[in-house]
Short mmCIF file of C-alpha atoms and ligand atoms in Angstrom, two decimals:
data_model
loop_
_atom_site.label_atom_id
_atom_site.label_comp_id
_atom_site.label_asym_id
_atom_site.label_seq_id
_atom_site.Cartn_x
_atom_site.Cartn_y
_atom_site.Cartn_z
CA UNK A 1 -22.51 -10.27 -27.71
CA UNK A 2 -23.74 -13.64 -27.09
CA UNK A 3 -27.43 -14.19 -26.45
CA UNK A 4 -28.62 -14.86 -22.59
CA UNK A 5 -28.43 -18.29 -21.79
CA UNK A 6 -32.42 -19.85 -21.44
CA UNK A 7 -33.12 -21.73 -18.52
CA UNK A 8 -32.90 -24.73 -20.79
CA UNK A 9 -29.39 -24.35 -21.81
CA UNK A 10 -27.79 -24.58 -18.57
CA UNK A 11 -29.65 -27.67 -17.45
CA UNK A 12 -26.80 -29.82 -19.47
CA UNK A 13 -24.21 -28.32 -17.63
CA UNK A 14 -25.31 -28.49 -14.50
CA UNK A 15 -26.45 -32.18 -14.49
CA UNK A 16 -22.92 -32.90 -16.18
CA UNK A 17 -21.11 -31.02 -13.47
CA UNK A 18 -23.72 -32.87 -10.60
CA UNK A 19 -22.51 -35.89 -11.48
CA UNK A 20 -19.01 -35.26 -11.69
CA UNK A 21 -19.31 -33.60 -8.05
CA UNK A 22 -20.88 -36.44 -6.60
CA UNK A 23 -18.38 -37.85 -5.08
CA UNK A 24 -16.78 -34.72 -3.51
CA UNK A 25 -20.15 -34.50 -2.39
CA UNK A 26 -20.13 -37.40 -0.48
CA UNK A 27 -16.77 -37.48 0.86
CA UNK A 28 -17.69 -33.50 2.33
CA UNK A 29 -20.60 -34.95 4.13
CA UNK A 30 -19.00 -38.40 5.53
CA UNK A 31 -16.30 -35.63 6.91
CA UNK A 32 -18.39 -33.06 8.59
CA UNK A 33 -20.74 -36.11 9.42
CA UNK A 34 -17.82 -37.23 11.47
CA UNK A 35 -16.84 -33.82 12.73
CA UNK A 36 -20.17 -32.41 13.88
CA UNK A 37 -20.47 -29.20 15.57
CA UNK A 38 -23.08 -28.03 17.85
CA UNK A 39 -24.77 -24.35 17.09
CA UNK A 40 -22.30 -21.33 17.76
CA UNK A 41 -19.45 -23.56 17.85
CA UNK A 42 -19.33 -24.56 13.58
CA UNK A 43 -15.44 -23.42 14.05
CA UNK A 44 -14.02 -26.55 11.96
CA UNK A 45 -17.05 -26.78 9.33
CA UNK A 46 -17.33 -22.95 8.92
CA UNK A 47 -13.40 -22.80 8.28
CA UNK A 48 -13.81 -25.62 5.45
CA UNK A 49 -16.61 -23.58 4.18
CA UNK A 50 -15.16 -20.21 4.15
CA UNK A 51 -11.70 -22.53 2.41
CA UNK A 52 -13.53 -24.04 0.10
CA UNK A 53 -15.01 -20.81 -1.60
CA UNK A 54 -12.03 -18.64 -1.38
CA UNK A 55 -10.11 -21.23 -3.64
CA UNK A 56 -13.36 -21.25 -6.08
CA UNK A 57 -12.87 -17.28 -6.01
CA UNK A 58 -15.48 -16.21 -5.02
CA UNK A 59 -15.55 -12.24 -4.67
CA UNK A 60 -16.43 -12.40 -1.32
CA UNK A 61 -16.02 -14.73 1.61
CA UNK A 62 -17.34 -13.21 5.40
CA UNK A 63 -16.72 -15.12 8.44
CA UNK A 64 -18.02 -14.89 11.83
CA UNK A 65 -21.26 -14.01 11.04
CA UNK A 66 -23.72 -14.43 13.72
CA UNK A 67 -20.70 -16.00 15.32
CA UNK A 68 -19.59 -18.78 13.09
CA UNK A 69 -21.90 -18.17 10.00
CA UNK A 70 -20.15 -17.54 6.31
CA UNK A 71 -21.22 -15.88 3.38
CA UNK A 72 -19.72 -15.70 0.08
CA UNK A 73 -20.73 -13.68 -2.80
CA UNK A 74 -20.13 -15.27 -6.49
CA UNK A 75 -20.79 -12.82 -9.39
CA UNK A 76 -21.73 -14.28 -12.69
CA UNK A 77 -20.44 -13.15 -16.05
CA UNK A 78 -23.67 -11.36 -16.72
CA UNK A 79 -25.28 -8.55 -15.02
CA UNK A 80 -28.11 -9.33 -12.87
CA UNK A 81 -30.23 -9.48 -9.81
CA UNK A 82 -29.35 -11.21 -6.40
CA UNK A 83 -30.32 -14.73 -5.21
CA UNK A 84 -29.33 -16.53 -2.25
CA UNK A 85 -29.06 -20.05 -1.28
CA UNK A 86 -28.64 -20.98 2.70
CA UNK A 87 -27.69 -24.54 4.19
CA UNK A 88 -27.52 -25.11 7.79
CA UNK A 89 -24.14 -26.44 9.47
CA UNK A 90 -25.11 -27.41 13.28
CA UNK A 91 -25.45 -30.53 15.19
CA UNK A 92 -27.71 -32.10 18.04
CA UNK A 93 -26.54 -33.38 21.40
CA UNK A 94 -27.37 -36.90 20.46
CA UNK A 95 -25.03 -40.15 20.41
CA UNK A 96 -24.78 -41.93 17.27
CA UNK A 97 -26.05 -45.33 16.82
CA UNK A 98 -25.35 -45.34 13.12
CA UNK A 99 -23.53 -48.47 12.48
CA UNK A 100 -21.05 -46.50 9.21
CA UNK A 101 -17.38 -46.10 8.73
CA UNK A 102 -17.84 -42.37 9.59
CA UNK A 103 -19.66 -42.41 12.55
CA UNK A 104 -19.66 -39.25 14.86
CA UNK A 105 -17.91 -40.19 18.11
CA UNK A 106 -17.66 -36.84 19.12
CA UNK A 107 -18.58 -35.72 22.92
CA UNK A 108 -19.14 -32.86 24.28
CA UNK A 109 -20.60 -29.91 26.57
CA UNK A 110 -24.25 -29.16 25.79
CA UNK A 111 -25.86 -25.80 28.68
CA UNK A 112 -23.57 -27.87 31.33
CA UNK A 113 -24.28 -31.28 30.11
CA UNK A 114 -22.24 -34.15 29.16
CA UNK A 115 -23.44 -35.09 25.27
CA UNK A 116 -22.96 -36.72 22.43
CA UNK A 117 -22.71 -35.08 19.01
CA UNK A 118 -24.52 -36.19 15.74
CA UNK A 119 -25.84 -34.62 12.85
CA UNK A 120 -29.23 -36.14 13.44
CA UNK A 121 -30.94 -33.59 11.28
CA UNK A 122 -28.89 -33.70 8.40
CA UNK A 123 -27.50 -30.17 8.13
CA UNK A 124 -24.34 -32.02 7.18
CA UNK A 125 -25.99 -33.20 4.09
CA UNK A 126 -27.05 -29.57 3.62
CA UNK A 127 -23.59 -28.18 3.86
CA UNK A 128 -22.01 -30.40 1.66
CA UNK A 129 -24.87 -30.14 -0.88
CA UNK A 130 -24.06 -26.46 -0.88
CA UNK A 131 -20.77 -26.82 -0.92
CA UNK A 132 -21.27 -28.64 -4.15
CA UNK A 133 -23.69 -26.21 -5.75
CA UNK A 134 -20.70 -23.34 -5.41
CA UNK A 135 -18.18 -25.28 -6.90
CA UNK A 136 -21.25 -26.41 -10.06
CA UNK A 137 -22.17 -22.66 -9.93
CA UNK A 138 -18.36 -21.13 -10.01
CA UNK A 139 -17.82 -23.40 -13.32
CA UNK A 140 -20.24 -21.80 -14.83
CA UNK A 141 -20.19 -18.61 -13.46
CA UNK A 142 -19.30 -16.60 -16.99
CA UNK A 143 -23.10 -17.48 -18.13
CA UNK A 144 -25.07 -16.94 -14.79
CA UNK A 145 -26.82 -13.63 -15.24
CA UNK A 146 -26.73 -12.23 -11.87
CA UNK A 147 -24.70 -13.03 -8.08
CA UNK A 148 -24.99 -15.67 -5.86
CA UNK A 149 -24.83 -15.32 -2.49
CA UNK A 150 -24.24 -18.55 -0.01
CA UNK A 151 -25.25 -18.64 3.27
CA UNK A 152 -24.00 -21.23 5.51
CA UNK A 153 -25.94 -20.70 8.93
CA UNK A 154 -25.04 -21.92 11.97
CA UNK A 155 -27.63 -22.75 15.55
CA UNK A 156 -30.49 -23.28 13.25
CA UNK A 157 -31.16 -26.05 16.13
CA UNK A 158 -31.46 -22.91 18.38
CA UNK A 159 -28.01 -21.40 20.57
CA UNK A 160 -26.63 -22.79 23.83
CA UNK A 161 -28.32 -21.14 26.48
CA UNK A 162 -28.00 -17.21 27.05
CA UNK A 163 -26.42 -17.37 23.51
CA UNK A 164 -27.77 -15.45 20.36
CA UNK A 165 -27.52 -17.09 16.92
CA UNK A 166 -28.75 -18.44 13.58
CA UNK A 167 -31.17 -16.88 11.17
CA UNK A 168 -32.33 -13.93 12.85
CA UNK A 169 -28.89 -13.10 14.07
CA UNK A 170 -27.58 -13.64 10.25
CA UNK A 171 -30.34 -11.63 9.30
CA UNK A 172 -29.45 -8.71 12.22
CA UNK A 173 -26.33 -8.57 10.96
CA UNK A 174 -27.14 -7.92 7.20
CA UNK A 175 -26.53 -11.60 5.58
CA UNK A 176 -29.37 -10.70 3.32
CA UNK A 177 -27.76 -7.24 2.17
CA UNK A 178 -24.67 -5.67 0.42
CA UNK A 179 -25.40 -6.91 -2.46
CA UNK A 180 -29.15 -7.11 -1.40
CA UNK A 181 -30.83 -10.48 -2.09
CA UNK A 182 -33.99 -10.89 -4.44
CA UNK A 183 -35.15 -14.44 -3.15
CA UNK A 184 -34.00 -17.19 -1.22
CA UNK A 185 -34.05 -20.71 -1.66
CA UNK A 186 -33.32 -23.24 0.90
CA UNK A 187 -34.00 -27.44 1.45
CA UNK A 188 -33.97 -29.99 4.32
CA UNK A 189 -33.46 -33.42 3.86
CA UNK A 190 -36.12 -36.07 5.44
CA UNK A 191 -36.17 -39.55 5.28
CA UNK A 192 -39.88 -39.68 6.08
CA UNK A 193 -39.94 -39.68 1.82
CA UNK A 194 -37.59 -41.76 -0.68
CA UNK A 195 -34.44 -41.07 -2.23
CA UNK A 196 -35.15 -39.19 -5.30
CA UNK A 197 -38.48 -36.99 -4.29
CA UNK A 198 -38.81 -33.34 -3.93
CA UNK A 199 -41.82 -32.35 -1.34
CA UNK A 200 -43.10 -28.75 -1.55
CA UNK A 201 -45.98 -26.85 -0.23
CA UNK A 202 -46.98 -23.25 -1.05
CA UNK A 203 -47.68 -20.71 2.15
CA UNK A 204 -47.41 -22.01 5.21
CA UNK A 205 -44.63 -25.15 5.48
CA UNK A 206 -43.69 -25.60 8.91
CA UNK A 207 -45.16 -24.08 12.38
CA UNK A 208 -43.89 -21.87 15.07
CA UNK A 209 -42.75 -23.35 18.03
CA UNK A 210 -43.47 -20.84 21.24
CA UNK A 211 -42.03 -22.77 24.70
CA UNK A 212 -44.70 -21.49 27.81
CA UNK A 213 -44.00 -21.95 31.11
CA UNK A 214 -46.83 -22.02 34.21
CA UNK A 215 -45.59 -21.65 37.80
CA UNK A 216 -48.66 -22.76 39.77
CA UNK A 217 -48.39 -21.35 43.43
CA UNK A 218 -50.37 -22.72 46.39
CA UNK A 219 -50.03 -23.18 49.56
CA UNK A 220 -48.08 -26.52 51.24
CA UNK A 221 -49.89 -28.55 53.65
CA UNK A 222 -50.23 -32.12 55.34
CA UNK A 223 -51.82 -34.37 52.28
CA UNK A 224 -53.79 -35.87 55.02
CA UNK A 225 -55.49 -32.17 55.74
CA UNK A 226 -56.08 -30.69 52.31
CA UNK A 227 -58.05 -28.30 53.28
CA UNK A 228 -55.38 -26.30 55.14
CA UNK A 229 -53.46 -25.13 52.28
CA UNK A 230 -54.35 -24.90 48.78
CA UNK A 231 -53.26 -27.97 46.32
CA UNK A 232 -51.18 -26.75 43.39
CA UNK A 233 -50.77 -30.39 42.01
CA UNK A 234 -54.65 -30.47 41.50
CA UNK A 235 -55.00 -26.74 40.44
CA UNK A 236 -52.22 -27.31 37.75
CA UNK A 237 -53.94 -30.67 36.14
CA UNK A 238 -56.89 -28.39 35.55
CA UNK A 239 -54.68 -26.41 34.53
CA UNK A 240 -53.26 -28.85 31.79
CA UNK A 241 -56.88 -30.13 31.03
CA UNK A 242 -58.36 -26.18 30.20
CA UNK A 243 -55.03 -25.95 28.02
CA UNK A 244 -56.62 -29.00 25.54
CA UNK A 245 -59.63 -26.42 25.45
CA UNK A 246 -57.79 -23.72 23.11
CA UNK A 247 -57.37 -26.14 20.24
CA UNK A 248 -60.27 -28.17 20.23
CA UNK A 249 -62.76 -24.93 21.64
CA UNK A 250 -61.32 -21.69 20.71
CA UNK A 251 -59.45 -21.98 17.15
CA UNK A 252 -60.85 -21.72 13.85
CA UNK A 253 -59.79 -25.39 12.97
CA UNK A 254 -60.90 -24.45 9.46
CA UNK A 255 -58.16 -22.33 9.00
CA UNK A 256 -55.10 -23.71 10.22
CA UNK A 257 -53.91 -26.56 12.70
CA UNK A 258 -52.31 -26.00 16.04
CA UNK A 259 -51.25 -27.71 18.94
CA UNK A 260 -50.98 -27.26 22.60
CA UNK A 261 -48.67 -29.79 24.46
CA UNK A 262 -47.63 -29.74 28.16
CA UNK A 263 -44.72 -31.83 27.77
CA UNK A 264 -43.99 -31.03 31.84
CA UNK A 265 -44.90 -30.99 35.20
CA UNK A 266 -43.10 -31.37 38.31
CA UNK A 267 -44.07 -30.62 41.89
CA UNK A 268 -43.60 -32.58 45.18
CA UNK A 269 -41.64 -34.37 47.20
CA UNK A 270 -43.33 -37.03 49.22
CA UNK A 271 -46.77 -39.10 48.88
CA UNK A 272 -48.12 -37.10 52.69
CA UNK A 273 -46.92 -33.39 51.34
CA UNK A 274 -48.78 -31.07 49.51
CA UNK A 275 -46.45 -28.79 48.06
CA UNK A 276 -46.15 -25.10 47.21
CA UNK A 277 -45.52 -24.81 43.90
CA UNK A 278 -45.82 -27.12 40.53
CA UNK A 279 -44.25 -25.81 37.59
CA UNK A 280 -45.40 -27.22 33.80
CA UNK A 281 -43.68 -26.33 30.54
CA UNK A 282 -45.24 -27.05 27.39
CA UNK A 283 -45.02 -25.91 23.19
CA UNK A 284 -47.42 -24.12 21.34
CA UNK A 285 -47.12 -25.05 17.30
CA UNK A 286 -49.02 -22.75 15.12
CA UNK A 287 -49.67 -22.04 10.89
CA UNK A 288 -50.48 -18.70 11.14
CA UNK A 289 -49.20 -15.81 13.02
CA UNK A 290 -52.39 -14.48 14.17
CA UNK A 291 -54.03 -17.95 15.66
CA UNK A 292 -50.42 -18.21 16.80
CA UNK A 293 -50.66 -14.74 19.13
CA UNK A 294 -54.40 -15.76 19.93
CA UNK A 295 -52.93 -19.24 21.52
CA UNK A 296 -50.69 -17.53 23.46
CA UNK A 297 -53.56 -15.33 25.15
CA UNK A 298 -55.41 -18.25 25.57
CA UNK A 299 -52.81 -20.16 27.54
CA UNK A 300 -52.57 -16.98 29.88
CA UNK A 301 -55.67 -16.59 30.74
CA UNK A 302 -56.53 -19.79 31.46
CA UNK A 303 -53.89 -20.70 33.49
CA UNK A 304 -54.27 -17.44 35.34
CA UNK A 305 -58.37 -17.68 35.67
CA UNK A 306 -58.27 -21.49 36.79
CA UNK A 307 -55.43 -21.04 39.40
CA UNK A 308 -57.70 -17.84 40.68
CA UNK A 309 -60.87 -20.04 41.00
CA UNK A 310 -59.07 -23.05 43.10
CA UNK A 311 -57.47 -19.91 45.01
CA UNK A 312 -53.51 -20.47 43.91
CA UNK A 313 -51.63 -18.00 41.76
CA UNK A 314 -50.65 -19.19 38.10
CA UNK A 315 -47.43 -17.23 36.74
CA UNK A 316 -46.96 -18.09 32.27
CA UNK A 317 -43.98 -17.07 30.55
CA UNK A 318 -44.16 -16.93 27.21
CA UNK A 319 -40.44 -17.35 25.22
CA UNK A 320 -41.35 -16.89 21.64
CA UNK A 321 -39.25 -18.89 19.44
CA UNK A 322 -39.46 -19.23 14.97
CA UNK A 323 -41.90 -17.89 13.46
CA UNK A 324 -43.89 -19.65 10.97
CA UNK A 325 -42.13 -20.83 7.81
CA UNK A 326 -44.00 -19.40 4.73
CA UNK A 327 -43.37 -20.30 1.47
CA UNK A 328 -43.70 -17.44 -0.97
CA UNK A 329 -46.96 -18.15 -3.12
CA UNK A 330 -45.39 -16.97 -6.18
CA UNK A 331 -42.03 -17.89 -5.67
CA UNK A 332 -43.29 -21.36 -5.14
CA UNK A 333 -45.27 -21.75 -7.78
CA UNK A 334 -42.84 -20.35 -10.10
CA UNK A 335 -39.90 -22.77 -8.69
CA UNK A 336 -42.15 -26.33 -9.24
CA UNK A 337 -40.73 -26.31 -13.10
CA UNK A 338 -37.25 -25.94 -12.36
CA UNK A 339 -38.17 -28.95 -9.97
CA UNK A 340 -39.54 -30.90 -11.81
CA UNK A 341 -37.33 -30.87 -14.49
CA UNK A 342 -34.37 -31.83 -12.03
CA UNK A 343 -36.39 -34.47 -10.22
CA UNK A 344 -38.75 -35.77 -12.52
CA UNK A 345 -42.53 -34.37 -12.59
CA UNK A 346 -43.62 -37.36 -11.23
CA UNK A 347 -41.33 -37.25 -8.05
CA UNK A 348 -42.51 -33.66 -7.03
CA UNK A 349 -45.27 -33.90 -4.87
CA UNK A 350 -47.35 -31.45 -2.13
CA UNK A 351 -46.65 -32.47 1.15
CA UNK A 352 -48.57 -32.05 4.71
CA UNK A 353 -47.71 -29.62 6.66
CA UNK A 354 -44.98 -30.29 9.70
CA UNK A 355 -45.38 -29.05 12.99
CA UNK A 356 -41.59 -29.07 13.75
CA UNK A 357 -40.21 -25.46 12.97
CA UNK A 358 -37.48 -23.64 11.13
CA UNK A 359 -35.58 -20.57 11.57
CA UNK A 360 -35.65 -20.42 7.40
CA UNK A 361 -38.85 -18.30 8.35
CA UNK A 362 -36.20 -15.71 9.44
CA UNK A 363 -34.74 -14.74 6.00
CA UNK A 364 -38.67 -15.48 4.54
CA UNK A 365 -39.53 -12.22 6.51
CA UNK A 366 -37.40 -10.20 4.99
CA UNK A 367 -37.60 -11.41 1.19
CA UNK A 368 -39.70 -14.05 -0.84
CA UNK A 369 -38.29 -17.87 -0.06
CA UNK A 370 -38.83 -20.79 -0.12
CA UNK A 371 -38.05 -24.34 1.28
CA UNK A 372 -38.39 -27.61 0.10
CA UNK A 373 -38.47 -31.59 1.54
CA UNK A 374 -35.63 -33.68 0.19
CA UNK A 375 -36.35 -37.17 0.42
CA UNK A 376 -33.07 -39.22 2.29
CA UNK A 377 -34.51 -42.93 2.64
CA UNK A 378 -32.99 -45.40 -0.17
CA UNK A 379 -35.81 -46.43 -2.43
CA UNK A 380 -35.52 -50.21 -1.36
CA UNK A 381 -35.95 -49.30 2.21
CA UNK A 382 -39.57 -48.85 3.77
CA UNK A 383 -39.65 -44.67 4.42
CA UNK A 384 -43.19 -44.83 6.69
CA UNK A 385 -40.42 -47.05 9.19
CA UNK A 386 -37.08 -45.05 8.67
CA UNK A 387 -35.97 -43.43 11.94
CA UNK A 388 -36.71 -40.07 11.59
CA UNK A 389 -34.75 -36.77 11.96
CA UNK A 390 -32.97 -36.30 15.18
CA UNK A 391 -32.60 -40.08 16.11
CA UNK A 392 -29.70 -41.39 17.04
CA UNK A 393 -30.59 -43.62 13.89
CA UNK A 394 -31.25 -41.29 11.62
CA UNK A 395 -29.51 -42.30 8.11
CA UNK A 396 -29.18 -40.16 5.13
CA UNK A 397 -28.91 -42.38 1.53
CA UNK A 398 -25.99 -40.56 0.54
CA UNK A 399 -27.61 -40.75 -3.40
CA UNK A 400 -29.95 -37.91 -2.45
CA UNK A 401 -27.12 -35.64 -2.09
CA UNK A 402 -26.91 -35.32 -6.33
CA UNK A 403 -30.22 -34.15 -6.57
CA UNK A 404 -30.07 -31.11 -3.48
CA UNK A 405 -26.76 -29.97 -5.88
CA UNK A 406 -29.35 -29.91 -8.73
CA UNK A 407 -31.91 -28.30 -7.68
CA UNK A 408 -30.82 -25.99 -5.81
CA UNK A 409 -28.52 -24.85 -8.64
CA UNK A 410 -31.20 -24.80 -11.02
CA UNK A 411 -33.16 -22.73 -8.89
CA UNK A 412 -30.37 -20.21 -8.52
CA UNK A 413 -29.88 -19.83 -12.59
CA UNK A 414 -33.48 -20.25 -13.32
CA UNK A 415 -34.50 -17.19 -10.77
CA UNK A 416 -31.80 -15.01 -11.93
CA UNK A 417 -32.35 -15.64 -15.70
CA UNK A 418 -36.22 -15.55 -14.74
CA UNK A 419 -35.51 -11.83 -12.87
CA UNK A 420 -32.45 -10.52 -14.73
CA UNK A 421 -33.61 -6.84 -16.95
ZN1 ZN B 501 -33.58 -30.48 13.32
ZN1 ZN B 502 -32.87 -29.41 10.54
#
């Protein structure tokens, strides 16, 4: 019997086998960048997917999870634990204003809208990145000391409307079971940070994103006669103006950040009407689970208590959406090696927080993960004035692509070497 492979000994291989994947690599992501999907509908990109690792032979390839989801199971030659790997495949209703070769001109139907499709976020980098790492992993598969399991996810961008999907629903349905995962590792590309870098932050990454919605109800009247109804348009700016209390009065600002935005408000129909009824919709962000229920309370009672006091009725709905995204302290710490020796120490750095959200925070729930920042912006190029994820402009420097292969892979056979008995 041979002696396990070290950590060390694989790093050869899999740098050899990045670079001769490269350019697969790329020509994956121009295709998919030019077929983009929206969530729930990843028919085309799921089906190249699930083709792709059925003629690596993989030991298992499931479709059709959470609707158009796949996961495929790759044993190594050695016995071992369980790790998983997930990529994103979904689109935004945006219209490309890219100027490349590829260039999505793809339209379609977005909750009854006319749209445009682009992968503004860059889960077509993320795809074809994994992609990669399958065919890198299934080379080597004879010294990997353990299974891989891939999870392509679609609707991490959230569902259509009255639609179920992504994460949770991969979760639901037992993505992370059968052979039961140990850890997860997953990465997004940004090109707020350079070609080349690797951003990381232990606990918590990215923030929840809750949607609240306040129906203020008064009572409509002649503008010129105020007094003979009750004005919802001045009990819901109080309305908006007790909401910038909770952050700056009622959270522990020690602890984590958070934000409050009403990013709506709509009532009326003429400059002599005082109207019924204004209706505001707004997003809470939050680090921590606790401040995050807290916030919620807060934006309740507030809404309710002022509309009481000016004599209207405030209605809130609450639609909880992802949870926060917490990197696993341990897992995190443990992963910054393998990072840095795939990166470069010096281009592995701690990042801020972000206040956008991630359904990655699904699968972290249910077993230690974590995610990490892949820089996008070529190095000659000015990152603090790249267009950032989901504009129309967004550009991904195609040379990051080798390093999300990398490290992801390393992180795979590091963890399961790491873990194996
Ligand atoms: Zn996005
Ligand atoms: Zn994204």
């Amino acid at each position: 019997m041979n002696a396990p492979d070290t950590p060390f000994s694989l790093d050869a291989a899999i740098a050899a086998a990045a670079d001769a994947l490269e350019p697969q690599v790329i020509a994956w992501r121009r295709d998919i960048h030019q077929n983009p999907e929206l969530g729930n509908r990843e028919v085309r990109t799921a089906k190249l997917v699930a083709e792709h690792l059925r003629r690596l032979g993989f030991d298992s390839v499931q479709e059709k999870v959470a609707h158009t989801g796949v996961v495929g199971v790759l044993k190594g030659g050695r016995p071992g634990p369980v790790v998983a790997l997930r990529a994103d495949m979904d689109a935004l209703p945006v219209a490309e204003e890219v100027d490349v070769p590829f260039k999505s001109t793809v339209r379609t139907e977005w909750n009854g809208q006319q749209c445009g499709v682009m992968h503004a976020c860059g889960h077509d980098a993320h795809t074809a990145i994994l992609m990669g790492v399958a065919e890198l992993l299934a080379g080597i598969r004879e010294r990997i000391p353990g299974t891989v399991k891939f999870v392509f996810q679609p609707a991490e961008e959230t569902p259509p409307v009255g639609e179920e999907g992504g994460a949770k629903m991969m979760v639901e349905q037992g993505a992370l079971k059968n052979p039961d995962v140990g850890a997860i590792f997953g990465l997004h590309v940004t090109s707020i940070y350079p070609t080349g870098l690797i951003g990381y932050r232990s606990g918590p990454l990215l923030a929840s994103a809750d949607k609240f919605q306040v129906f203020v109800r008064g009572t409509q009247t002649h503008a010129a006669m105020p007094w003979r109804g009750i004005d919802p348009i001045v009990v819901g700016s109080q309305i908006v103006l007790g909401l910038q209390t909770i952050v700056s009065r009622r959270m522990n600002i020690t602890q984590e950040p958070s934000v409050v935005t009403v990013g709506m408000f709509q009532g009326g129909v003429r400059n002599n009407i005082i109207p019924d009824e204004v209706k505001m919709e707004g997003t809470i962000r939050a680090f921590d689970e606790g401040q995050r229920d807290e916030i919620q309370e807060h934006v309740k009672r507030i809404s309710e208590m002022i509309a009481q006091s000016g004599g209207a009725q405030a209605k809130v709905h609450i639609h909880r959406g992802y949870p926060v995204t917490v990197n696993h302290a341990g897992l995190t710490e443990w992963s910054v090696p393998t990072l840095a020796r795939m990166a470069g120490e010096a281009n592995v750095a701690v990042i801020d927080k972000v206040c956008g959200a991630e359904d990655f925070a699904y699968f972290q729930k249910e077993v230690p993960g974590f995610f990490y920042f892949l820089g996008c912006t070529a190095r000659d190029r000015d990152a603090s004035r790249a267009a950032p994820n989901h504009s129309p402009r967004f550009f991904v420097d195609e040379d990051c692509l080798k390093l999300g292969v990398k490290s992801l892979s390393a992180l795979a056979v590091d963890w399961l070497a790491a873990n194996a008995a």
